[in-house]
Coordinates of C-alpha atoms in Angstrom, one line a residue:
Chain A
X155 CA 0.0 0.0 0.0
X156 CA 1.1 3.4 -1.0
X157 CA 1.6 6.3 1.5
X158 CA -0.1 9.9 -0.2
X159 CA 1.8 12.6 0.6
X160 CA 1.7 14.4 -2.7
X161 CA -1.9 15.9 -1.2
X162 CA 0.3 19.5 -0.4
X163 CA 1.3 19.6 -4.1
X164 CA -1.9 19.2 -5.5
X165 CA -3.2 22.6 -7.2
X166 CA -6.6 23.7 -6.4
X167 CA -8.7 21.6 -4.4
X168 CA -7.3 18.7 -2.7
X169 CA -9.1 16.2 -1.0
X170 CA -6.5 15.5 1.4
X171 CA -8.6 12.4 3.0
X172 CA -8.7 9.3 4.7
X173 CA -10.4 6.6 2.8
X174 CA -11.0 2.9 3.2
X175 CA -13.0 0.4 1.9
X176 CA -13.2 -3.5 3.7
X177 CA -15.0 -7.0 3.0
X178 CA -16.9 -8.5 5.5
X179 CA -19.5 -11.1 5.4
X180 CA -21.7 -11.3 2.2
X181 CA -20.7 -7.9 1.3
X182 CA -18.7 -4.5 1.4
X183 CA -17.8 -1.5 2.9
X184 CA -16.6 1.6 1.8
X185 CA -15.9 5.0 3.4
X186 CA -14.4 8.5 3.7
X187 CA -14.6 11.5 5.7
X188 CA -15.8 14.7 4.3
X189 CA -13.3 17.6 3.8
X190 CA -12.1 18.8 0.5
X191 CA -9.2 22.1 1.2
X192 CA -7.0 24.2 -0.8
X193 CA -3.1 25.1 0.2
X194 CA -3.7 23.0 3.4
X195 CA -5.1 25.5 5.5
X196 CA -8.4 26.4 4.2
X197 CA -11.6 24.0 4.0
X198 CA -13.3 24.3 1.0
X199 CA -15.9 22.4 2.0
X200 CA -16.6 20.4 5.1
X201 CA -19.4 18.2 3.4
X202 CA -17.8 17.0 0.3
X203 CA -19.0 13.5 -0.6
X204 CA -15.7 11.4 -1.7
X205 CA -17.7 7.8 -2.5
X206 CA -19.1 8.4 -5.9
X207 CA -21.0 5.8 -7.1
X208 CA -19.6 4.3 -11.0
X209 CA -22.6 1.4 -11.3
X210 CA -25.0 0.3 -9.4
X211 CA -23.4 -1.8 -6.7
X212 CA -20.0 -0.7 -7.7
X213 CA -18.5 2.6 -5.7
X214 CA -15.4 3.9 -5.5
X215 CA -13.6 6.6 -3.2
X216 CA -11.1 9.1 -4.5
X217 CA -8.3 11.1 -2.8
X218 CA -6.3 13.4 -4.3
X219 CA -6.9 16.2 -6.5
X220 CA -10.5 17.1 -6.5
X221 CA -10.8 18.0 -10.4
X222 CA -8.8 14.9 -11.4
X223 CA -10.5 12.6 -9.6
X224 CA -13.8 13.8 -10.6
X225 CA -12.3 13.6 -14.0
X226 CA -11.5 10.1 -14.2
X227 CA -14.7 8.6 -12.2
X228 CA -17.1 10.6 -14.8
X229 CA -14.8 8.6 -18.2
X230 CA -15.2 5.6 -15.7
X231 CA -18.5 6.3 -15.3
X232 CA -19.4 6.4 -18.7
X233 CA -17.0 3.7 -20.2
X234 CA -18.5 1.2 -17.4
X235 CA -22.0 2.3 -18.4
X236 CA -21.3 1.8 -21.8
X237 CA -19.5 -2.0 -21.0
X238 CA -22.6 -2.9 -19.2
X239 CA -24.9 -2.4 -22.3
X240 CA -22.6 -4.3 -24.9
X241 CA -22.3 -7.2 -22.4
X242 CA -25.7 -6.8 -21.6
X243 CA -25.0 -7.3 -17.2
X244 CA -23.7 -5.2 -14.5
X245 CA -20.1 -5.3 -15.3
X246 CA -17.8 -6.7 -12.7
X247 CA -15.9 -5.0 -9.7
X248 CA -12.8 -5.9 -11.6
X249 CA -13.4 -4.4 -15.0
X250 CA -15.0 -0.5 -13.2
X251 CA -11.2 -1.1 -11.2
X252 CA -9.3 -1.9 -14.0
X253 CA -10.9 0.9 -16.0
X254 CA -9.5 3.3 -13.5
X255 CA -6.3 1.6 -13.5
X256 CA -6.0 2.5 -17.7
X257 CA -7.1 6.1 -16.7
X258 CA -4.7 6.4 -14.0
X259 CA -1.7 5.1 -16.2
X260 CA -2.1 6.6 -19.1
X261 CA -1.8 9.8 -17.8
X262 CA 0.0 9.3 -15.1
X263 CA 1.9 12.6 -16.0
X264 CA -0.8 15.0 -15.8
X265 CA -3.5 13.2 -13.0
X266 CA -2.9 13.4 -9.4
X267 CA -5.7 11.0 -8.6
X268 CA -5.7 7.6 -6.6
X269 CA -8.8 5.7 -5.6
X270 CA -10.3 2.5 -3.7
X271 CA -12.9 0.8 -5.7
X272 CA -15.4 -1.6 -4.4
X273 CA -18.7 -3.3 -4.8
X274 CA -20.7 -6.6 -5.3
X275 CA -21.0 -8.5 -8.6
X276 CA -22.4 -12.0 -9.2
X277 CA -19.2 -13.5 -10.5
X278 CA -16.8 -13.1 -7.0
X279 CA -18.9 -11.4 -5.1
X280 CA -18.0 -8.6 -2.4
X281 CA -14.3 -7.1 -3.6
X282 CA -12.2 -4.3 -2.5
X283 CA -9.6 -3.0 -5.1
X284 CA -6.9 -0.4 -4.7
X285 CA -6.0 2.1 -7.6
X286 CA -2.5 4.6 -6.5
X287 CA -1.6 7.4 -8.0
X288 CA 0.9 5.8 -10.7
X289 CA -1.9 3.1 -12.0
X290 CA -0.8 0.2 -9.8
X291 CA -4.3 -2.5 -9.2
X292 CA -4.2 -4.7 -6.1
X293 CA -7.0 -6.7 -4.9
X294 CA -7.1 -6.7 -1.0
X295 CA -9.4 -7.6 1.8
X296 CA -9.6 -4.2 3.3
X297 CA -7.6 -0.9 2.3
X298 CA -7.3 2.3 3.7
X299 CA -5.8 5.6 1.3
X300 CA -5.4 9.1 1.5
X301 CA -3.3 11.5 3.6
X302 CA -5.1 10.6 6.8
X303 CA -4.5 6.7 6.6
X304 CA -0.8 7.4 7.8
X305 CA -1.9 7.4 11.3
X306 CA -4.3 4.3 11.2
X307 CA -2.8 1.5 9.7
X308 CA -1.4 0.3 13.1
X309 CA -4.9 0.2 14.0
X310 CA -6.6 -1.7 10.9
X311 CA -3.8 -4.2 11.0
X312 CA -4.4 -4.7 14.7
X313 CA -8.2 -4.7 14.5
X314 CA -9.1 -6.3 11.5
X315 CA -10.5 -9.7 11.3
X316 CA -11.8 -11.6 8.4
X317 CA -15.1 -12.3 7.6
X318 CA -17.2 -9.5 10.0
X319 CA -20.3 -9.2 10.5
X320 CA -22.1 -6.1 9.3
X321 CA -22.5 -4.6 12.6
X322 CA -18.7 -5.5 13.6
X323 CA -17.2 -4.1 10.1
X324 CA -19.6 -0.5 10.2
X325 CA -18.2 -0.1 13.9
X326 CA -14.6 -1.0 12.6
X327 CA -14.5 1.4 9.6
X328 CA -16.2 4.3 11.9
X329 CA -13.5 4.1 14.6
X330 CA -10.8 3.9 11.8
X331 CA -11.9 6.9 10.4
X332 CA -12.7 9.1 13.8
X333 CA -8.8 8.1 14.7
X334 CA -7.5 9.4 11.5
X335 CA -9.7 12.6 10.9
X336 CA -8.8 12.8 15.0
X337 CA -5.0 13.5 13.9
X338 CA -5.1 14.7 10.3
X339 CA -6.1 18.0 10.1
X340 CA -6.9 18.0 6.1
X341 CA -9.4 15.3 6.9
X342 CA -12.6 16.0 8.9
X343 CA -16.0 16.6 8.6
X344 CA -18.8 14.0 8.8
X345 CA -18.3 10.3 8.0
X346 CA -19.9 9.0 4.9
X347 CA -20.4 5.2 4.4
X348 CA -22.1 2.9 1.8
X349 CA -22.9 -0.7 2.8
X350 CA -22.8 -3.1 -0.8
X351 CA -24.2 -6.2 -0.6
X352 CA -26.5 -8.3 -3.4
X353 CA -29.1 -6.2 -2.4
X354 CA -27.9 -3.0 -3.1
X355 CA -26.1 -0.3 -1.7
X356 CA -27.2 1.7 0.9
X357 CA -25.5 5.1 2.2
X358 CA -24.8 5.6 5.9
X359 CA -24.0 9.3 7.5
X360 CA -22.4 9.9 10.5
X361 CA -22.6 13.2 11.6
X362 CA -19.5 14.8 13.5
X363 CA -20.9 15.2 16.9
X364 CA -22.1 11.0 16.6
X365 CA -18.7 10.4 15.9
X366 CA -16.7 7.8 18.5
X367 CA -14.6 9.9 21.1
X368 CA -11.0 8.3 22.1
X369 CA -9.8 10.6 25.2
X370 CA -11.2 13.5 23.9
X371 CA -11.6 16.1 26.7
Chain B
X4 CA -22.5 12.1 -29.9
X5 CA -26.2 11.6 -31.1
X6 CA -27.3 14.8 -30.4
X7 CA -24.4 17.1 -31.1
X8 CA -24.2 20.1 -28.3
X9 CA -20.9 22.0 -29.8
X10 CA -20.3 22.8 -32.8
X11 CA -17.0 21.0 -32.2
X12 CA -17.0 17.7 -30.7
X13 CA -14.0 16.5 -28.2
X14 CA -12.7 13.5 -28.8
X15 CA -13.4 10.8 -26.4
X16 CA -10.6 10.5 -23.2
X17 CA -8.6 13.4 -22.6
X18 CA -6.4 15.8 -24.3
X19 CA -3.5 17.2 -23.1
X20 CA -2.3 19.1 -25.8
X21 CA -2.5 22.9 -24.6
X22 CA -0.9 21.5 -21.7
X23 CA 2.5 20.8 -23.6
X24 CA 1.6 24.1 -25.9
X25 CA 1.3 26.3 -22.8
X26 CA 4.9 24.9 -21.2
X27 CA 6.3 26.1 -24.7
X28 CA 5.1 28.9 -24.8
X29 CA 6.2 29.8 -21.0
X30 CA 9.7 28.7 -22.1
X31 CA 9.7 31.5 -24.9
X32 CA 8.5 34.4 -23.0
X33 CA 11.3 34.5 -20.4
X34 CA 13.7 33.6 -23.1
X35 CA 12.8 36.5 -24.5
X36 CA 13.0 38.4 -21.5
X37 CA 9.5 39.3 -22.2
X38 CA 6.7 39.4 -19.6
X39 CA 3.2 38.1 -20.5
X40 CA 0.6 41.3 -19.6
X41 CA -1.3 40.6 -16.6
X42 CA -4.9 39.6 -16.9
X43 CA -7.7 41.9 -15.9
X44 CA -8.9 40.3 -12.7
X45 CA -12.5 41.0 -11.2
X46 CA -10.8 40.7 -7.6
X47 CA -14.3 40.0 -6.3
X48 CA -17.4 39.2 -4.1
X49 CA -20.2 36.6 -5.3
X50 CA -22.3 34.5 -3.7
X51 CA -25.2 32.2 -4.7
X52 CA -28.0 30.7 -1.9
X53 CA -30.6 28.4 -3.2
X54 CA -34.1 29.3 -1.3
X55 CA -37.5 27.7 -1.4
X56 CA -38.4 29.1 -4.5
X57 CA -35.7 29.2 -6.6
X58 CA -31.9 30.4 -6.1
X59 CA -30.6 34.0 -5.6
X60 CA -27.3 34.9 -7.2
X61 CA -25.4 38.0 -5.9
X62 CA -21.9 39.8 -7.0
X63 CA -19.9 43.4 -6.8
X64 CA -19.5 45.0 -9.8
X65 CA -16.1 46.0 -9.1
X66 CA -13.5 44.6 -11.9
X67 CA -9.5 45.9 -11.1
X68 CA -6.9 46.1 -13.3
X69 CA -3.8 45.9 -10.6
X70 CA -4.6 48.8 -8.1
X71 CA -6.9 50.6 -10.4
X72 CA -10.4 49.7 -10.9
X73 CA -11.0 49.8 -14.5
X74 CA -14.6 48.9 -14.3
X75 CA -17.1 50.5 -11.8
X76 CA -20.2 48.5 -13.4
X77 CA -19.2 45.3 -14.4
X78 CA -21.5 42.5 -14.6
X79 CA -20.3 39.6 -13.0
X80 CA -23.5 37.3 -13.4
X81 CA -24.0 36.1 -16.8
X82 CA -26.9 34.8 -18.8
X83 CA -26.4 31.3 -19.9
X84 CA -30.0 30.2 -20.7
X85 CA -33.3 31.7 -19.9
X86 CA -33.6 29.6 -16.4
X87 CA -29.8 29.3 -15.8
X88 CA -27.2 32.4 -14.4
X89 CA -23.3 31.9 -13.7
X90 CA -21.8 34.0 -11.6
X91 CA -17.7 34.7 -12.5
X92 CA -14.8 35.5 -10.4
X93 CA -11.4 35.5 -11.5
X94 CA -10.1 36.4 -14.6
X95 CA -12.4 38.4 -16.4
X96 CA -12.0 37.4 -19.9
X97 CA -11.8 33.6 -18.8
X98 CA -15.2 34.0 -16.9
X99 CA -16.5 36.0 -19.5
X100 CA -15.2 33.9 -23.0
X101 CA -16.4 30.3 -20.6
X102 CA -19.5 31.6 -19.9
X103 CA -20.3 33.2 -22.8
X104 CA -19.6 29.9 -25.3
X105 CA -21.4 27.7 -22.6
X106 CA -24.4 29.8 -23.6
X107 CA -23.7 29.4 -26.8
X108 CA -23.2 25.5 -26.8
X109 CA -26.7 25.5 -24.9
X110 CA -29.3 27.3 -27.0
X111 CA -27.8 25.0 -30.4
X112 CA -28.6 22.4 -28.1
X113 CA -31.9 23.9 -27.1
X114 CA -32.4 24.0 -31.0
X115 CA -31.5 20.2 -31.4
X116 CA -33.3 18.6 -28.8
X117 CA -36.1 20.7 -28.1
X118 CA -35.2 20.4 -24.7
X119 CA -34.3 23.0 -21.9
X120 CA -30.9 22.9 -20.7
X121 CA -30.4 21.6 -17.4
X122 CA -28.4 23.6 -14.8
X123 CA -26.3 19.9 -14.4
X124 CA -25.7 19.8 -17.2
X125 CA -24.6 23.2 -17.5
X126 CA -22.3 22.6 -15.3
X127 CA -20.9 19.2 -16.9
X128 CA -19.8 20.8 -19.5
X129 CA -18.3 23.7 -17.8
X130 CA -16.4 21.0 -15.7
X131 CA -15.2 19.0 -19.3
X132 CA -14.1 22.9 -20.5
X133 CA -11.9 23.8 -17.5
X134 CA -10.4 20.4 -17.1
X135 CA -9.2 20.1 -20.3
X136 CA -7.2 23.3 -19.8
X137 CA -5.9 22.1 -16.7
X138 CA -5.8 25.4 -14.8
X139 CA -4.6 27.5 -17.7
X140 CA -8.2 29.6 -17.6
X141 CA -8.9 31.3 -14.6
X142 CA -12.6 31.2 -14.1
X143 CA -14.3 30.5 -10.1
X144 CA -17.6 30.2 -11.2
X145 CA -20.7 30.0 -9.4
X146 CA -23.4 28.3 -11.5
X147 CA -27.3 28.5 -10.2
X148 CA -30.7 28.2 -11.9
X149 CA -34.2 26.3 -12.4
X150 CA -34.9 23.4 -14.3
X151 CA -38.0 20.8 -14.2
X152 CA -36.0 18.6 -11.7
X153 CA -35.3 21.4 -9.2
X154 CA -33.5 24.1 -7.2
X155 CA -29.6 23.8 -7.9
X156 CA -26.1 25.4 -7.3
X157 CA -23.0 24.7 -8.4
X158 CA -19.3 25.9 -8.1
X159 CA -17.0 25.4 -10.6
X160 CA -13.1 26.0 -9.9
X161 CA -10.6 26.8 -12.5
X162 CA -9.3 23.0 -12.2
X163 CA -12.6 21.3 -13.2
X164 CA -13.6 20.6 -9.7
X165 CA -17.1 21.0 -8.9
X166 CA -19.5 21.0 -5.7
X167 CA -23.0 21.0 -5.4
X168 CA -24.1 23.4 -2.6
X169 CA -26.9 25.3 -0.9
X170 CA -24.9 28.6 -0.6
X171 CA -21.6 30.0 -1.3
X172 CA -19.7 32.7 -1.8
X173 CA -16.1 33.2 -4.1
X174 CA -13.9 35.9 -5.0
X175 CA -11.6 37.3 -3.1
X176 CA -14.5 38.8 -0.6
X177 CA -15.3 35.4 -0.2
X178 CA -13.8 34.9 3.4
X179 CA -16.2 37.6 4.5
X180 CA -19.2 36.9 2.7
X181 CA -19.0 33.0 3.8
X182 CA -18.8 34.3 7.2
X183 CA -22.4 36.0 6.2
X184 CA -23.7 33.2 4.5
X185 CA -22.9 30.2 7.5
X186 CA -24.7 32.8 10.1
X187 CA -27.9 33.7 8.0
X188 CA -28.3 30.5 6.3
X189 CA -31.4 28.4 6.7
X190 CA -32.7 25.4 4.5
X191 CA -35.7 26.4 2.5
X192 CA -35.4 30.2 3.3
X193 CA -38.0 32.6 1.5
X194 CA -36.9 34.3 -1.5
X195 CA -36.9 38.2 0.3
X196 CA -34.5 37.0 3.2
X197 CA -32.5 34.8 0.6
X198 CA -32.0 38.4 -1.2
X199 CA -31.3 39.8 2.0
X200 CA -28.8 37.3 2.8
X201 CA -27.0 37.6 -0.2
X202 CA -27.0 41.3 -0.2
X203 CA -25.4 41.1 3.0
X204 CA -22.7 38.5 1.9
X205 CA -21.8 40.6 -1.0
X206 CA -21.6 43.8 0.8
X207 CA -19.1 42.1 3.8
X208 CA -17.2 41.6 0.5
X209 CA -16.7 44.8 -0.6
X210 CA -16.7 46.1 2.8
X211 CA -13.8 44.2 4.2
X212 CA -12.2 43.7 0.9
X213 CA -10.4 45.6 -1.4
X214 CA -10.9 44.1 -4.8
X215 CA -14.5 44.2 -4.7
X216 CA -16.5 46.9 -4.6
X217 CA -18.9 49.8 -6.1
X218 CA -22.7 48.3 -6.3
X219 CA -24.4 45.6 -5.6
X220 CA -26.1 43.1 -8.4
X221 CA -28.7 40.5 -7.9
X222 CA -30.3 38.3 -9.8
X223 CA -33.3 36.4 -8.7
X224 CA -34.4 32.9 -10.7
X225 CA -37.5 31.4 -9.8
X226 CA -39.9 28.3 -12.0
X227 CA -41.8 31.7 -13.1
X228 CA -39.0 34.1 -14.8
X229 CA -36.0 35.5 -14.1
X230 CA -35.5 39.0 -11.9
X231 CA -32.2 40.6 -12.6
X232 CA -31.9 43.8 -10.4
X233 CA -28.7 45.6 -12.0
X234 CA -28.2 47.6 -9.3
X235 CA -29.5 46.3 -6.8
X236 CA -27.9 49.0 -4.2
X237 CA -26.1 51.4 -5.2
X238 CA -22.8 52.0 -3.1
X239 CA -23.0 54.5 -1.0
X240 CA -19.6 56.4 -1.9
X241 CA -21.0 57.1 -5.8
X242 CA -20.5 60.6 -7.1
X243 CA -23.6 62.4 -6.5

């Protein structure tokens, strides 16, 4: 896993962010916190919603460069919608991944965009993918990203178990993130999360005062 | 494309090309020991809030050229269809040239598709625009109007980054004016103290800052028409 901290050379609006996505049982879970800034010291918005949905079970989470990302999830958008009406089915977790990955590589010169992808699809199931900055595509049972995830993977490594339940993996990825917006301070906000399972997807909001405390006087 | 917006149709993916073209031509000016003249900025106040009944845009009408303002009545909002206003901060011919071909690009589609434009996508295609020039344009726009499926605002930033919002402000007022705006702000305000509202964000612009100034415009778009108060207030220092 890559460590992002390009975020203070990003022009324009970064969204300097922790991000993670992680597989539990019979589906996945994907989240971010809510703070997009510019230079580093000024919040551009403290509501920004970073898990932007490419297909109908299939979301993925950017960090990075605001524009860029938004950039390459629209193409994505649009390619995987296109996929899905040659083949006729909801393309696969895989492919909307991989179509980020030829985005992200291609123009690996001019984007400063990473993202976690993840969904459901009929073939594998629940996935969690990993795009970084340079293009690279790594299939993972949970991954966290952005500038914030610096000061958590002690924790996920320690904490993670496989095959959660729901309940277990929602309280997981909501401490993860309170730690991590706790000591970034270009990530903050609100916590968003969407729950993908065969059923659909279903978008969870954790608003900051709901947010778990850890010593917080 | 089916149903053919532009008269000139990007190709698919992206194009980097003014990217390499705008390093060369960097490269040449200092060679030449040349300096490129600086752009007329509006050094400005704007601020949008979407109310009940449709959205309020505000802005200064102070445009600067350095130190002296070269412009007393500028007009920073913009038509870009009959149900859909942009305001521009920034450089004033980006905001103005974006603007105005966004118009343009909308009523041939209007003409196509028998269709009015939507304020989404509006802003798609502002977003496409400015990312493709990576930077190179300066236009902060603020993007608000009224279409069958709603209410909406939008800010655009010279990037290609976009937000949807219920108010904002940009500019270089727009420290104070957000101040304003986060005080007064209420979901699903009434359309006089949404024109309130923004009057006062805009006029914490030019009060505490120095690029923006002169009077105040509004522009008011509801489902039944369009309001555009040009002035709005008048500032209070104007030659008498």
């Amino acid at each position: 896993m890559e460590r992002h901290t390009t975020d203070s050379r990003v022009k324009g609006v970064s969204t300097g962010t922790t991000i993670l996505a992680v597989k539990f049982r019979g589906g996945v879970l994907i989240g971010s916190d809510s703070r997009a800034s510019i230079g580093g010291s000024y919040v551009a918005s403290r509501v920004i919603n970073k898990l932007i949905q490419v297909h109908d079970r299939i979301f993925c989470c950017i960090a990075g460069s605001l524009a860029d990302a938004q950039a390459v999830t629209r193409a994505a958008k649009f390619q995987l919608s296109f996929h899905s009406v040659q083949m006729d089915s909801p393309p696969l977790v895989k492919a909307a991944a991989s179509v980020l990955r030829e985005l992200c590589y291609s123009n690996k010169e001019e984007l400063q965009a990473g993202f976690i992808t993840a969904g459901w699809d009929k073939k594998k199931g629940p996935q969690v993918y990993t795009v970084s900055l340079g293009g690279m595509l790594l299939s993972l049972p949970f991954t966290i990203g952005g500038s914030g995830s610096t000061y958590i993977y002690g924790y996920v490594d320690a904490k993670y178990k496989a095959d959660m339940s729901r309940e277990e993996c929602l309280q997981f990825a909501t401490n993860a993130l309170a730690l991590a917006m706790g000591r970034d301070n270009v990530s903050g906000g609100i916590i968003h999360l969407v729950v993908i399972t065969e059923e659909g997807a279903e978008h969870i909001v954790i608003p900051g005062d709901k947010l778990p405390k850890f010593h917080d006087q | 494309m089916a149903l053919s917006y532009t008269v000139e149709s990007p190709s698919p993916g992206f194009n980097f090309e003014n990217s390499t073209r705008n390093v060369v031509f960097e490269a040449l000016l200092n060679e030449g020991k040349s300096k490129a003249p600086s752009p007329l900025k509006t050094g400005t106040t704007i601020a949008g809030v979407v109310c009940k009944d449709g959205v309020v845009l505000g802005a200064d009408t102070r445009a600067t050229s350095s130190e002296v303002v070269a412009d007393k009545m500028c007009a920073k909002i913009h038509h870009i269809a009959p149900n859909i206003y942009c305001c521009g901060a920034g450089t004033a011919a980006d905001t103005k040239q974006m603007t105005d071909l966004l118009a343009s690009n909308l009523s041939i589609f209007t003409m196509n598709s028998g269709r009015n434009p939507r304020v989404v996508m509006a802003m798609q295609i502002l977003q496409d625009m400015l990312f493709r020039y990576r930077g190179q344009i300066g236009a902060n726009l603020i993007l608000g109007g009224v279409d069958c499926t709603g209410n909406h605002l939008y800010t655009v930033g010279p990037y290609g980054d976009m937000d949807k919002v219920q108010y904002l402000a940009m500019g270089s007022g727009d420290l104070a004016a957000m101040g304003i705006l986060e005080d007064g702000f209420k979901p699903s305000m009434e359309l006089e103290s949404a024109k309130k509202l923004v009057r006062d964000a805009i006029h914490s612009g030019i009060m505490s800052d120095l690029g923006s100034g002169n009077n105040i415009d509004i522009c008011v778009i509801t489902r039944q028409g369009v309001d555009y108060i040009r002035p709005y207030e008048e500032s209070a220092y104007k030659d008498k």
